[in-house]
Short mmCIF file of C-alpha atoms and ligand atoms in Angstrom, two decimals:
data_model
loop_
_atom_site.label_atom_id
_atom_site.label_comp_id
_atom_site.label_asym_id
_atom_site.label_seq_id
_atom_site.Cartn_x
_atom_site.Cartn_y
_atom_site.Cartn_z
CA MET A 1 172.79 114.07 -73.31
CA THR A 2 170.22 111.17 -74.65
CA GLN A 3 170.88 107.84 -76.76
CA VAL A 4 168.93 108.42 -79.88
CA THR A 5 168.37 105.30 -82.19
CA LEU A 6 167.30 105.90 -85.76
CA ASN A 7 166.91 103.98 -88.92
CA VAL A 8 168.50 106.12 -91.44
CA ASN A 9 168.26 105.49 -95.22
CA GLY A 10 167.87 101.82 -94.28
CA LYS A 11 170.80 101.83 -91.46
CA THR A 12 170.37 101.80 -87.84
CA VAL A 13 172.74 104.49 -86.09
CA THR A 14 172.72 105.20 -82.59
CA ARG A 15 174.46 108.23 -81.17
CA ASP A 16 174.49 110.20 -77.88
CA VAL A 17 172.77 113.56 -78.65
CA ASP A 18 172.46 116.88 -76.78
CA ASP A 19 168.76 117.00 -76.05
CA ARG A 20 168.55 120.51 -77.41
CA THR A 21 169.64 119.25 -80.87
CA LEU A 22 167.43 119.77 -83.96
CA LEU A 23 167.09 116.52 -86.08
CA VAL A 24 168.34 118.34 -88.86
CA GLU A 25 171.46 119.44 -87.09
CA HIS A 26 171.86 115.63 -86.03
CA ILE A 27 171.52 114.51 -89.47
CA ARG A 28 173.82 117.14 -90.77
CA ARG A 29 176.46 117.30 -88.04
CA ASN A 30 176.59 113.85 -86.51
CA LEU A 31 175.56 111.63 -89.28
CA GLY A 32 177.29 113.44 -91.90
CA LEU A 33 174.52 113.50 -94.36
CA THR A 34 174.64 117.35 -95.31
CA GLY A 35 172.37 116.74 -98.66
CA THR A 36 169.59 118.19 -96.27
CA HIS A 37 169.96 121.81 -96.07
CA VAL A 38 168.86 124.59 -93.49
CA GLY A 39 167.35 127.53 -95.04
CA CYS A 40 165.98 129.26 -91.84
CA ASP A 41 165.63 126.81 -88.87
CA THR A 42 162.15 128.41 -88.06
CA THR A 43 159.75 126.16 -89.79
CA GLN A 44 159.66 128.39 -92.71
CA CYS A 45 161.47 127.34 -96.06
CA GLY A 46 161.35 123.76 -96.24
CA ALA A 47 164.93 123.13 -97.23
CA CYS A 48 165.23 120.67 -94.53
CA THR A 49 162.51 118.36 -95.74
CA ILE A 50 163.30 114.70 -95.13
CA HIS A 51 160.78 111.78 -94.61
CA LEU A 52 159.99 110.92 -90.87
CA ASN A 53 158.49 107.51 -90.79
CA GLY A 54 157.45 108.02 -94.33
CA VAL A 55 156.01 111.33 -94.43
CA ALA A 56 157.77 114.46 -95.49
CA THR A 57 158.57 116.51 -92.49
CA LYS A 58 160.57 119.41 -91.72
CA SER A 59 163.46 118.17 -89.75
CA CYS A 60 163.89 121.70 -88.24
CA THR A 61 160.83 121.08 -86.36
CA VAL A 62 161.63 118.26 -84.32
CA LEU A 63 164.28 117.41 -81.94
CA ALA A 64 166.15 114.41 -82.46
CA VAL A 65 165.27 112.87 -79.13
CA GLN A 66 161.65 113.18 -80.21
CA ALA A 67 162.64 111.23 -83.46
CA ASP A 68 164.21 108.50 -81.67
CA GLY A 69 163.01 105.09 -82.61
CA SER A 70 161.93 106.64 -86.17
CA GLU A 71 162.84 105.77 -90.00
CA VAL A 72 164.52 108.56 -91.31
CA ARG A 73 164.76 109.19 -95.37
CA THR A 74 167.15 111.72 -96.41
CA ILE A 75 167.91 112.95 -100.10
CA GLU A 76 170.92 110.81 -100.13
CA SER A 77 168.92 107.73 -100.51
CA VAL A 78 166.89 109.03 -103.33
CA ALA A 79 169.35 108.03 -106.37
CA ASP A 80 170.27 104.49 -107.01
CA GLY A 81 173.72 104.88 -107.14
CA ASP A 82 174.06 106.74 -110.47
CA ILE A 83 170.81 106.53 -111.83
CA LEU A 84 168.61 109.50 -110.67
CA HIS A 85 165.13 108.83 -109.43
CA PRO A 86 162.38 109.89 -111.97
CA LEU A 87 161.65 113.06 -110.13
CA GLN A 88 165.30 113.79 -109.92
CA GLN A 89 165.69 113.23 -113.60
CA ALA A 90 162.63 115.36 -114.01
CA PHE A 91 164.04 118.12 -111.96
CA HIS A 92 166.92 118.12 -114.42
CA GLU A 93 165.17 117.93 -117.64
CA HIS A 94 162.59 120.60 -116.72
CA HIS A 95 164.93 123.13 -115.17
CA GLY A 96 163.51 122.96 -111.80
CA LEU A 97 166.43 124.12 -109.99
CA GLN A 98 168.70 127.01 -110.39
CA CYS A 99 171.05 127.58 -107.20
CA GLY A 100 169.97 124.28 -105.72
CA TYR A 101 169.57 124.97 -102.32
CA CYS A 102 166.10 124.31 -101.90
CA THR A 103 166.20 121.19 -104.09
CA PRO A 104 166.82 118.23 -101.62
CA GLY A 105 163.73 119.66 -99.69
CA MET A 106 161.80 119.84 -103.20
CA ILE A 107 162.51 116.66 -104.07
CA MET A 108 161.51 114.79 -100.59
CA ILE A 109 158.26 117.01 -100.40
CA GLY A 110 157.93 115.98 -104.58
CA LEU A 111 158.07 112.63 -103.39
CA ASP A 112 155.89 112.76 -100.78
CA ILE A 113 153.09 114.57 -103.07
CA LEU A 114 153.51 111.55 -105.49
CA ARG A 115 153.05 109.08 -102.97
CA ARG A 116 149.75 110.75 -101.74
CA ILE A 117 148.31 111.92 -105.01
CA PRO A 118 149.98 109.80 -108.03
CA ASN A 119 148.55 111.82 -110.80
CA PRO A 120 148.52 115.56 -109.15
CA SER A 121 146.97 118.43 -110.87
CA GLU A 122 148.98 121.83 -111.05
CA ALA A 123 146.80 123.22 -108.17
CA GLU A 124 147.50 120.28 -106.12
CA ILE A 125 151.25 120.54 -106.57
CA ARG A 126 151.31 124.39 -105.99
CA HIS A 127 148.94 123.75 -102.86
CA ASN A 128 151.24 120.92 -101.66
CA LEU A 129 154.19 122.92 -102.07
CA GLU A 130 153.28 125.58 -100.13
CA GLY A 131 155.56 125.18 -97.22
CA ASN A 132 158.69 124.92 -99.47
CA LEU A 133 160.21 128.09 -100.57
CA CYS A 134 162.38 128.74 -103.85
CA ARG A 135 164.31 131.99 -104.22
CA CYS A 136 165.25 131.27 -108.09
CA THR A 137 162.83 129.36 -109.99
CA GLY A 138 159.47 131.01 -109.54
CA TYR A 139 158.15 127.47 -109.09
CA HIS A 140 156.85 127.10 -112.71
CA ASN A 141 159.30 124.57 -113.69
CA ILE A 142 159.20 122.66 -110.26
CA VAL A 143 155.58 122.03 -110.97
CA LYS A 144 156.34 120.85 -114.36
CA ALA A 145 158.96 118.59 -112.96
CA ILE A 146 156.52 117.06 -110.58
CA GLN A 147 154.01 116.57 -113.15
CA ALA A 148 156.55 114.90 -115.80
CA ALA A 149 157.59 112.39 -113.05
CA ALA A 150 153.99 111.41 -112.16
CA GLN A 151 153.90 110.48 -115.81
CA THR A 152 157.18 108.65 -116.09
CA ILE A 153 156.43 106.77 -112.68
CA ALA A 154 152.60 105.85 -114.14
CA GLU A 155 154.42 104.61 -117.56
CA ARG A 156 156.89 102.52 -115.63
CA ARG A 157 153.96 101.06 -113.95
CA ARG A 158 152.02 99.89 -116.93
FE1 FES B 201 163.46 123.91 -91.84
FE2 FES B 201 163.66 126.24 -92.95
S1 FES B 201 165.35 124.87 -92.34
S2 FES B 201 162.03 125.00 -92.70
FE1 FES B 202 167.64 128.35 -105.60
FE2 FES B 202 165.48 127.22 -105.29
S1 FES B 202 166.70 126.68 -106.80
S2 FES B 202 166.32 128.29 -104.03
#
């Protein structure tokens, strides 16, 4: 066991963790934040995407002990109470989800895309989504939602 301290969604949390524990399992089982999903645990689906020190990261690719001292942001931090983030609202309005299993990961990668590319083209969104799989939507509405959120965020900045 190794002591691991993380800042998770703005709160410092310290736990003793088995060295073999994946960060996603630490987040879900030890910290109880089950909004981050596991679709494969082999770095293929993106359901486990979180932000690690501000960068979208598949949390099944990282051991919890490797993340010691890091900042972690999960889907639970994205809405402001009952007020959805513009990207979440856009997923709702543009039908960017069906079963919803991929959605937390899609939102976290979407936020990272908008951080890096404030006004992304369709091609840029599709390219940056290639590590996140969705079995339901065919991606079209996810792309539309990210583009719509980019517009909303830009309008709010004016
Ligand atoms: Fe991490 Fe699928 S659960 S990429
Ligand atoms: Fe079902 Fe994406 S909405 S996997």
